[in-house]
CSV table of C-alpha atoms and ligand atoms in Angstrom, one decimal:
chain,number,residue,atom,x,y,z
W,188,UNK,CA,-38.6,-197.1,-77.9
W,189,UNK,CA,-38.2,-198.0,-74.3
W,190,UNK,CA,-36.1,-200.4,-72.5
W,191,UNK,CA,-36.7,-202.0,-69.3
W,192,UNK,CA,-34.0,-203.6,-66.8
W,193,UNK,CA,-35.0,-205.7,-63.6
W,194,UNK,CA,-32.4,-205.0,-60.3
W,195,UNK,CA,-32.4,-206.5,-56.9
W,196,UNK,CA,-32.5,-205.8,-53.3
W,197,UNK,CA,-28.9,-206.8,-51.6
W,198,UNK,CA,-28.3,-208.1,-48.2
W,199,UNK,CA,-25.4,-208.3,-46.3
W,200,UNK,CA,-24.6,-211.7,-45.1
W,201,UNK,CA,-21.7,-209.5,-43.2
W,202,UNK,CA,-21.5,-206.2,-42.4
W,203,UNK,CA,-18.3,-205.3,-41.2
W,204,UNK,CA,-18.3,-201.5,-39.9
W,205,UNK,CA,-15.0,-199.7,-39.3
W,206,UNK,CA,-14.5,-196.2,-38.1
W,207,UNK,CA,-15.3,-193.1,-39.6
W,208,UNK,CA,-13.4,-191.8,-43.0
W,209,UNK,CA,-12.2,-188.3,-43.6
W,210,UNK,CA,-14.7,-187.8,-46.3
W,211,UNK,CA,-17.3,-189.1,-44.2
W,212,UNK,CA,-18.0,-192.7,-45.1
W,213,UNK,CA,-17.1,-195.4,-43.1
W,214,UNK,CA,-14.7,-198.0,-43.9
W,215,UNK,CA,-16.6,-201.8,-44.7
W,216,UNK,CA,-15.6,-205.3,-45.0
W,217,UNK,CA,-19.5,-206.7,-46.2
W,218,UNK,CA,-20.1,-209.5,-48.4
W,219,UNK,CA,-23.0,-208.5,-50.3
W,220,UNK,CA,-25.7,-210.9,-51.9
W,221,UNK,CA,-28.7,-210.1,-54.2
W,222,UNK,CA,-32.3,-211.5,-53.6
W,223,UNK,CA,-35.1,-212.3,-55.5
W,224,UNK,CA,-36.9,-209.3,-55.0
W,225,UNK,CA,-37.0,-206.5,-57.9
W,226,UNK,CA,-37.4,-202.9,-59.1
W,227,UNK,CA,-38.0,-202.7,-63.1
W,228,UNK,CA,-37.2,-199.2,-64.4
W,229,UNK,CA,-38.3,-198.6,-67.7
W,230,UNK,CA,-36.0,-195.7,-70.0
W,231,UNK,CA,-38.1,-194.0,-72.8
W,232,UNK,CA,-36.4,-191.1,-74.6
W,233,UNK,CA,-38.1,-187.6,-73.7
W,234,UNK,CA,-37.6,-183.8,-73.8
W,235,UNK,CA,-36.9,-183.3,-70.7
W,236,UNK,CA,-35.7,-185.7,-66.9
W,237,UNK,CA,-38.7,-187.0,-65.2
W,238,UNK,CA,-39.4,-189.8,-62.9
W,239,UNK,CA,-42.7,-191.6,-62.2
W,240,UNK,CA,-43.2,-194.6,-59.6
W,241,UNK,CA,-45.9,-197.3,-58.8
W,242,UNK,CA,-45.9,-199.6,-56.1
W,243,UNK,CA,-46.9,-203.3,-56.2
W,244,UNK,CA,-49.6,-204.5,-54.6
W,245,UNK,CA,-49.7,-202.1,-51.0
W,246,UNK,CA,-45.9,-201.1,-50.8
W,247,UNK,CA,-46.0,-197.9,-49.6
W,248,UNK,CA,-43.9,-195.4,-52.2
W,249,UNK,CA,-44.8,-192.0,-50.7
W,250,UNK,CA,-40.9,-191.6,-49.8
W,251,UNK,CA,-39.7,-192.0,-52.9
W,252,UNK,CA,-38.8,-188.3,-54.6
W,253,UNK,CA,-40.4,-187.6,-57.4
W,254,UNK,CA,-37.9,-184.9,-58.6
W,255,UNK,CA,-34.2,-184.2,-59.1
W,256,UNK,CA,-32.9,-186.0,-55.7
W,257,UNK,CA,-34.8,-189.5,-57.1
W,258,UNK,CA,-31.6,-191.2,-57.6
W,259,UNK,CA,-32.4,-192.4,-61.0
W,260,UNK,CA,-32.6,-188.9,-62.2
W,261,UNK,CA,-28.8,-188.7,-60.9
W,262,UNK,CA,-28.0,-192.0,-62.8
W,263,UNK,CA,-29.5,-190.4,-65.8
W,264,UNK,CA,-27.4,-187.1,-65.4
W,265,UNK,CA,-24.0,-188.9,-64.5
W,266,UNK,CA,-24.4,-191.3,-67.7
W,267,UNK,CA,-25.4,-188.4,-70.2
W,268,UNK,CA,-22.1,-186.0,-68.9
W,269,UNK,CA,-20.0,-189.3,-69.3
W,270,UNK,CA,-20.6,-189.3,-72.7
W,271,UNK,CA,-20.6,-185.7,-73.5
W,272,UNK,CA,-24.2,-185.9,-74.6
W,273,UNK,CA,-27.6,-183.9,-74.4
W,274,UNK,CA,-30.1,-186.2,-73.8
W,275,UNK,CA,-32.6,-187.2,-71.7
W,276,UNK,CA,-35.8,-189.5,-70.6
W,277,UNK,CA,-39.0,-190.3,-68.8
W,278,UNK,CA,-37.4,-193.0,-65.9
W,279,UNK,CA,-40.3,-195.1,-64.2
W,280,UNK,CA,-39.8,-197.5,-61.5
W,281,UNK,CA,-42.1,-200.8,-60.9
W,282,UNK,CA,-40.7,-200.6,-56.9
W,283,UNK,CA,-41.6,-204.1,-55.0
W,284,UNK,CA,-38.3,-203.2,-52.9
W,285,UNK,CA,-39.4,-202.0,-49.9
W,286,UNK,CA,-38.8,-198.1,-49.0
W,287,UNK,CA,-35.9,-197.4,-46.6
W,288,UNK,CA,-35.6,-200.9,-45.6
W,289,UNK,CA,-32.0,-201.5,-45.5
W,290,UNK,CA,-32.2,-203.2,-48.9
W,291,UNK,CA,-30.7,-200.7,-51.1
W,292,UNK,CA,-34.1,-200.1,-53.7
W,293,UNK,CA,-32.5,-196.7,-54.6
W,294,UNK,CA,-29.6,-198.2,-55.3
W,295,UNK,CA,-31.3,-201.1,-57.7
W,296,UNK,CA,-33.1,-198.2,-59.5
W,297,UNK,CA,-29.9,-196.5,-60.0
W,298,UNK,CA,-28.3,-199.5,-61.2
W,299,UNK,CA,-31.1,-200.3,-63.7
W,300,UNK,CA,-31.2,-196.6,-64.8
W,301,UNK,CA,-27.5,-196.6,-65.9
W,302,UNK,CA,-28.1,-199.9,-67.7
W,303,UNK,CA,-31.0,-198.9,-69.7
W,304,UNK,CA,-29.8,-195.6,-70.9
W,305,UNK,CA,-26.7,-197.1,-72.0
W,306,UNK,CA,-28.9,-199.4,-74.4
W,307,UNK,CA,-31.5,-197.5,-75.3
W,308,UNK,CA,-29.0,-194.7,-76.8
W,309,UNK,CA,-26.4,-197.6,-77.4
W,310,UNK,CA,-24.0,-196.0,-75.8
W,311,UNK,CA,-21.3,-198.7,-75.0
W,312,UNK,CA,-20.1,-197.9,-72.0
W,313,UNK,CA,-17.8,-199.9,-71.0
W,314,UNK,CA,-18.1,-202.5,-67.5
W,315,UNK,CA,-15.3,-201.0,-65.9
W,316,UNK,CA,-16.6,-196.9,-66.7
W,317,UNK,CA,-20.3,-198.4,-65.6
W,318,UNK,CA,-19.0,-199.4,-62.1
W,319,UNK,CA,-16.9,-195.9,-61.6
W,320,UNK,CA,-20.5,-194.1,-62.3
W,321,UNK,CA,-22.2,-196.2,-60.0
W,322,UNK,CA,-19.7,-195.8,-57.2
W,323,UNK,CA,-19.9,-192.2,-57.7
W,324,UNK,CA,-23.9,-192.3,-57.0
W,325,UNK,CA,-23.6,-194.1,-54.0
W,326,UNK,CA,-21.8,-197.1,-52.4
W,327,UNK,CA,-24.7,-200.4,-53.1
W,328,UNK,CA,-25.0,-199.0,-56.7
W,329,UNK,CA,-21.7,-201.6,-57.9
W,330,UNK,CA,-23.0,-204.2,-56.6
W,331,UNK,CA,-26.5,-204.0,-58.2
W,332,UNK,CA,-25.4,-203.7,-61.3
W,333,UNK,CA,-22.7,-207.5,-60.4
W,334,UNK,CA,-25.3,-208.8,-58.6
W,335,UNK,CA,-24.6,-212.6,-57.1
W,336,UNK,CA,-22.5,-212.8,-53.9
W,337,UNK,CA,-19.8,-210.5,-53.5
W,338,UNK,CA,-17.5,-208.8,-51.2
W,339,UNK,CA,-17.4,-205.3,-50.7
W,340,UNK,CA,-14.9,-203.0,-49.2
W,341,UNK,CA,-13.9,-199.9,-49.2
W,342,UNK,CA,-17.2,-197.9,-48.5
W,343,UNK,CA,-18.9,-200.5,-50.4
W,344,UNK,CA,-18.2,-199.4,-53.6
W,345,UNK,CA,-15.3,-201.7,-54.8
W,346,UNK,CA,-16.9,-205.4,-55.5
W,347,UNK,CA,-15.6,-208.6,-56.6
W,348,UNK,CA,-17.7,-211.8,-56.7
W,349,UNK,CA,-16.8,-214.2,-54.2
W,350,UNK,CA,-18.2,-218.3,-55.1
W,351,UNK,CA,-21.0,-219.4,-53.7
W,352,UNK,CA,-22.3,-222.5,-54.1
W,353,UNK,CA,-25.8,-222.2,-52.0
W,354,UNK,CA,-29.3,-221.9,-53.3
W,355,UNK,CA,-30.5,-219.6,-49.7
W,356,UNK,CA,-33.9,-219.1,-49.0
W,357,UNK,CA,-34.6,-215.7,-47.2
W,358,UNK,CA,-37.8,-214.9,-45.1
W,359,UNK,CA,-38.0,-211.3,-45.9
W,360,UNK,CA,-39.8,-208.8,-42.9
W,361,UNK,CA,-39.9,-205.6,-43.6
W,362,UNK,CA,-41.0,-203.2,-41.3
W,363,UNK,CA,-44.0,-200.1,-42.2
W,364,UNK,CA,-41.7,-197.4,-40.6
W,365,UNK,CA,-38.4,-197.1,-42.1
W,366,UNK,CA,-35.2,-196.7,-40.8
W,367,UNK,CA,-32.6,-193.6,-42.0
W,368,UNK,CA,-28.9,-194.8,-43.2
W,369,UNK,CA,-27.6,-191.9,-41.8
W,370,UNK,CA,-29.0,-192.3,-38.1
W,371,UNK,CA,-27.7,-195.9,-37.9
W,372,UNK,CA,-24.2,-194.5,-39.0
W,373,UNK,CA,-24.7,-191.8,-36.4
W,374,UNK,CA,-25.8,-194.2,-33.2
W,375,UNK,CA,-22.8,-196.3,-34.3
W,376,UNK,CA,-20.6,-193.9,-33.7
W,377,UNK,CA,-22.1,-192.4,-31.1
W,378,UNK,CA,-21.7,-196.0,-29.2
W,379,UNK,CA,-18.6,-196.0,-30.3
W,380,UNK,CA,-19.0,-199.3,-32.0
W,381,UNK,CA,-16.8,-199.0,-35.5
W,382,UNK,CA,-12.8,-199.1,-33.5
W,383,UNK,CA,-11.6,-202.2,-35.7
W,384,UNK,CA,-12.9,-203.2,-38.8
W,385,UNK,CA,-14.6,-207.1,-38.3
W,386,UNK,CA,-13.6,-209.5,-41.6
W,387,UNK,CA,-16.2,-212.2,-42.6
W,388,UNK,CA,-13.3,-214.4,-41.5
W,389,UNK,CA,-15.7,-217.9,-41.8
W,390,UNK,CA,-18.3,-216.7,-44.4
W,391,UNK,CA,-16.4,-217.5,-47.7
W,392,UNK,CA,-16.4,-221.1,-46.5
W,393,UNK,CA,-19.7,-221.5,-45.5
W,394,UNK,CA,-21.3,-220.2,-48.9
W,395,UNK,CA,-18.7,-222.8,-51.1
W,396,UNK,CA,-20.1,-225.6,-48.3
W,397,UNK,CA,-23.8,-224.5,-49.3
W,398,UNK,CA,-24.8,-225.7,-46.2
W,399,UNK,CA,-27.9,-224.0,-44.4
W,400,UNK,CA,-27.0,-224.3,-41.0
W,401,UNK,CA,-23.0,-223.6,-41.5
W,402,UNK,CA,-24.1,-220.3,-43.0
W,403,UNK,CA,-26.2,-219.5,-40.4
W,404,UNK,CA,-23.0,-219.1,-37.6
W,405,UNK,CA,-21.5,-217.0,-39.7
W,406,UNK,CA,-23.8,-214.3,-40.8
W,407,UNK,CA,-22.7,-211.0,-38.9
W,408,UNK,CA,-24.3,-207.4,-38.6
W,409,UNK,CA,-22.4,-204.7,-37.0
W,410,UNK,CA,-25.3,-201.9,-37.1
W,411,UNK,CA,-27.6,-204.4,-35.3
W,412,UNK,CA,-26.8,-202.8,-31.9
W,413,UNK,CA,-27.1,-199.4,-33.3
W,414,UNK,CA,-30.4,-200.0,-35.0
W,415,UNK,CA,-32.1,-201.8,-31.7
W,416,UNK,CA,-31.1,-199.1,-30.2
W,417,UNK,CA,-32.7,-196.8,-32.1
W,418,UNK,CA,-35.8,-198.6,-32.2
W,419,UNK,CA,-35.7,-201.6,-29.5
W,420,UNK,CA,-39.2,-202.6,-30.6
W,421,UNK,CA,-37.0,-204.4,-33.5
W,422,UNK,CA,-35.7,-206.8,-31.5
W,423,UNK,CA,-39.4,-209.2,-31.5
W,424,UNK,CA,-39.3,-209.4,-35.1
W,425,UNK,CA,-35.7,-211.5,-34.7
W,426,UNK,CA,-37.4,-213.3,-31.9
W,427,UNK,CA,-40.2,-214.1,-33.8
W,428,UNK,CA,-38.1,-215.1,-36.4
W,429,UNK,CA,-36.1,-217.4,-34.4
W,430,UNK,CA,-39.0,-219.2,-32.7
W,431,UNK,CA,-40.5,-219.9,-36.0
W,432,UNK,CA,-37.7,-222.1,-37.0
W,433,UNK,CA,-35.0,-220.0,-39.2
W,434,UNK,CA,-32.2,-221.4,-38.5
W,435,UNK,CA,-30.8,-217.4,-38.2
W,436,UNK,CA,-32.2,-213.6,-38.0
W,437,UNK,CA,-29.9,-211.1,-39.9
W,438,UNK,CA,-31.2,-207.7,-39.8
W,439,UNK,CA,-30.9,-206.4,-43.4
W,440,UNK,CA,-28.2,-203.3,-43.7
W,441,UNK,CA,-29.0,-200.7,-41.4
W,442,UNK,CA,-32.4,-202.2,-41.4
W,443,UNK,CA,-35.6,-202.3,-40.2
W,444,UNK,CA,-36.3,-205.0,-42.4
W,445,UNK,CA,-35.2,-208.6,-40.9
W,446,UNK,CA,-34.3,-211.7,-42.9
W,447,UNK,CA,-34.6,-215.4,-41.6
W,448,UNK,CA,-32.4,-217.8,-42.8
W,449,UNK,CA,-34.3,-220.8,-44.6
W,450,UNK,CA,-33.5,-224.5,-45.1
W,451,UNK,CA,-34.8,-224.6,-48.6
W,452,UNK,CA,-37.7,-223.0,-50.5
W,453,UNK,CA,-40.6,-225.2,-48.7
W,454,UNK,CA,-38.9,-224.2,-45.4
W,455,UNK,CA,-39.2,-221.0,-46.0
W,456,UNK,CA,-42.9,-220.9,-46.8
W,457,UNK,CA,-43.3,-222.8,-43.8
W,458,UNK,CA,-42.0,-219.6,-41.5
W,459,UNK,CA,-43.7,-217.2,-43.7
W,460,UNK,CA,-46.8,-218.7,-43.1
W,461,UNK,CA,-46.4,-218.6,-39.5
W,462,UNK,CA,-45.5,-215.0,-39.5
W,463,UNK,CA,-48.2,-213.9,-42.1
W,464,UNK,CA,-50.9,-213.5,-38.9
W,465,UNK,CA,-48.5,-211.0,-37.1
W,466,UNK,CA,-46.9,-209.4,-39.9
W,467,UNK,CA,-48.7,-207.3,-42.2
W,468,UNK,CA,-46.0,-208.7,-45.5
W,469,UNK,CA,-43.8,-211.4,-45.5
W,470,UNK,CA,-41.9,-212.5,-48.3
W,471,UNK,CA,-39.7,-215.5,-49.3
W,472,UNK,CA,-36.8,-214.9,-51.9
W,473,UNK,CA,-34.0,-217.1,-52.8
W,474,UNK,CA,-30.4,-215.9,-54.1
W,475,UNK,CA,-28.1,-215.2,-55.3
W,476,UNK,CA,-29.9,-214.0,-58.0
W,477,UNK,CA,-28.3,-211.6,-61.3
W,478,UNK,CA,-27.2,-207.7,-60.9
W,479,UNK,CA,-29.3,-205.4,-63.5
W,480,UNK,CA,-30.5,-207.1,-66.3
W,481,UNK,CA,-32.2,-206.3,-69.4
W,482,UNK,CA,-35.9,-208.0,-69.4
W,483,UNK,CA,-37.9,-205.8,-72.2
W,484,UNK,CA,-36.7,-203.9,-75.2
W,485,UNK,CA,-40.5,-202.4,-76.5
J,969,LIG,P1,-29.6,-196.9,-48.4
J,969,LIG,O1,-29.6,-197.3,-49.8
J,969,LIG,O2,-29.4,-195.4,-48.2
J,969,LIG,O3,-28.9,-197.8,-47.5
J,969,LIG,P2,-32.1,-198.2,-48.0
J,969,LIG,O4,-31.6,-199.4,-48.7
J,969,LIG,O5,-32.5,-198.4,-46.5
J,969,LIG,O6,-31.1,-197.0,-48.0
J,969,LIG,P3,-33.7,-197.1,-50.1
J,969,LIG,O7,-35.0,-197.8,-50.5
J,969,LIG,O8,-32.6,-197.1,-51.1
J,969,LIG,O9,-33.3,-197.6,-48.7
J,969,LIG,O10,-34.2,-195.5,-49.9
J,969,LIG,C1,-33.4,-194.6,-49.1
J,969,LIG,C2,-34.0,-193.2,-49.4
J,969,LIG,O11,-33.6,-192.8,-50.7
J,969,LIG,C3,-35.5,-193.1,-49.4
J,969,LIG,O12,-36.1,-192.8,-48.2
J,969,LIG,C4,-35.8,-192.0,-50.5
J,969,LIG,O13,-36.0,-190.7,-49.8
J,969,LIG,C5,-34.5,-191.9,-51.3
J,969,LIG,N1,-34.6,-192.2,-52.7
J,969,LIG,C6,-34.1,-191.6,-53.8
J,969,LIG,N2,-34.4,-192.2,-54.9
J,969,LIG,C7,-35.0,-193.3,-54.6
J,969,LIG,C8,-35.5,-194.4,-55.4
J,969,LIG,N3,-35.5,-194.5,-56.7
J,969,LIG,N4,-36.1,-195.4,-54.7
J,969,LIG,C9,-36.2,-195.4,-53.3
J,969,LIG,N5,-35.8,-194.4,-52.6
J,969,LIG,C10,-35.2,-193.4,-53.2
């Protein structure tokens, strides 16, 4: 028997950055908000953990580990020692998340993992035990499992849906070269950019107003300095963005991928097809869209 479960990408609509933790992480105030873009991971029981990945279409998935560190392989580990049990399976990712792009694939996958294992061996587990596994693997696994529009705090980890009453459209740019987490963290501190930690303050109002052009004054990315400075070249794609008619650019996490802010879903084809000549992919997706969810039971 195998099971397969769909997850998003997330974007932050904020990204609020405070300083440095003790253990490492930083402190964040993001609102969080999944897009119709998906990984399906498919669960089958097996002998032993492995992992296999295909890209769609020509998303390049050479980055993706193919062995223990694959984060789904983690998910698989952390769900079998909740329960005390000695199982295992063959995990294999559908990825049309881009690699590295500031849209938290890994994180999807993980998300999907933990939800297939626990129904294909039926295991139960509770929502609230689900989300304390998750959080353990890594700080955007929560949310993919909630999926919707929610805040974030913490380092991420601790979610609660926040209403939303949009239907967004999102131009989606991802870049070929992708950007490490761990550098942005690193030039944001080395600018010395994270002293107070920024609130969406206006945000929650604009998403109950569901209106385009509200939202976009109060979308907010506090690595964007951080990331343009680590590669400046970054800064056309918002340009190009712009002068295509979004009515915002938000780069997307830590990045390098860019999102445009659409009117509705014809709006957004609109930009995508004027960015199609100088982009190699460009993609629309609406959301809020569901966390992981069951799609195949085979
Ligand atoms: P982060 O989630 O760290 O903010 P991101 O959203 O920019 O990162 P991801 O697509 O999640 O990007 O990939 C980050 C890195 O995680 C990859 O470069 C890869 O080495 C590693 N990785 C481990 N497991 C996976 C997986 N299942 N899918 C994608 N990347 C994975």
């Amino acid at each position: 028997m195998s099971i397969t479960v769909r997850a998003p990408a997330k974007i932050n609509l904020h990204l609020g950055v405070g300083p440095g933790r003790p253990d490492g992480y930083h402190e964040l105030a993001t609102v969080y908000q999944a897009i119709g873009l998906y990984d399906d991971v498919t669960a089958t029981e097996a002998p032993e953990w492995s992992v296999t990945v295909a890209g769609s279409g020509d998303l390049d998935v050479s980055d993706v580990p193919l062995d223990d560190h694959n984060i789904v392989i983690r998910a698989g580990r952390a769900i079998v020692d909740h329960h005390g049990i000695d199982r295992s399976a063959l995990i294999s990712i559908a990825k049309s998340i881009p690699v590295a792009g500031g849209l938290a694939g890994g994180s999807a996958d993980a998300a999907a993992a933990l939800v297939a294992l626990d129904r294909l061996w039926d295991l139960e587990t509770s929502d609230a035990d689900l989300l304390a596994i998750a959080g353990r693997l890594g700080s955007d696994v929560p949310f993919a499992l909630l999926g919707g529009t929610a805040y974030g705090t913490g380092r991420g980890e601790l979610v609660e849906p926040v209403s939303d009453n949009g239907q967004w459209w999102w131009v989606v740019v991802p870049n070929g070269a992708g950007l490490s987490t761990a550098a942005v963290y690193g030039e944001y501190d080395r600018l010395r950019l994270g002293e107070t930690l920024r609130a969406p303050e206006g945000l929650f109002g604009a998403l109950a107003d569901a209106w385009p052009e509200g939202l976009a004054g109060e979308l907010h990315n506090d690595l964007e300095p951080a990331s343009l400075e680590l590669r400046p070249e970054l800064a056309h794609t918002k340009r190009d963005i712009l002068e295509c008619g979004a009515y915002a650019a938000l780069l997307s996490g830590s990045g390098p991928t860019w999102l445009g802010l659409a009117g509705d879903a014809d709006h957004a084809r609109d930009i995508a097809a004027d960015l199609t000549g100088k982009y190699p992919v460009v993609l629309c997706a609406p959301g809020p869209v569901a966390g992981a969810h069951v799609v195949t039971y085979a």
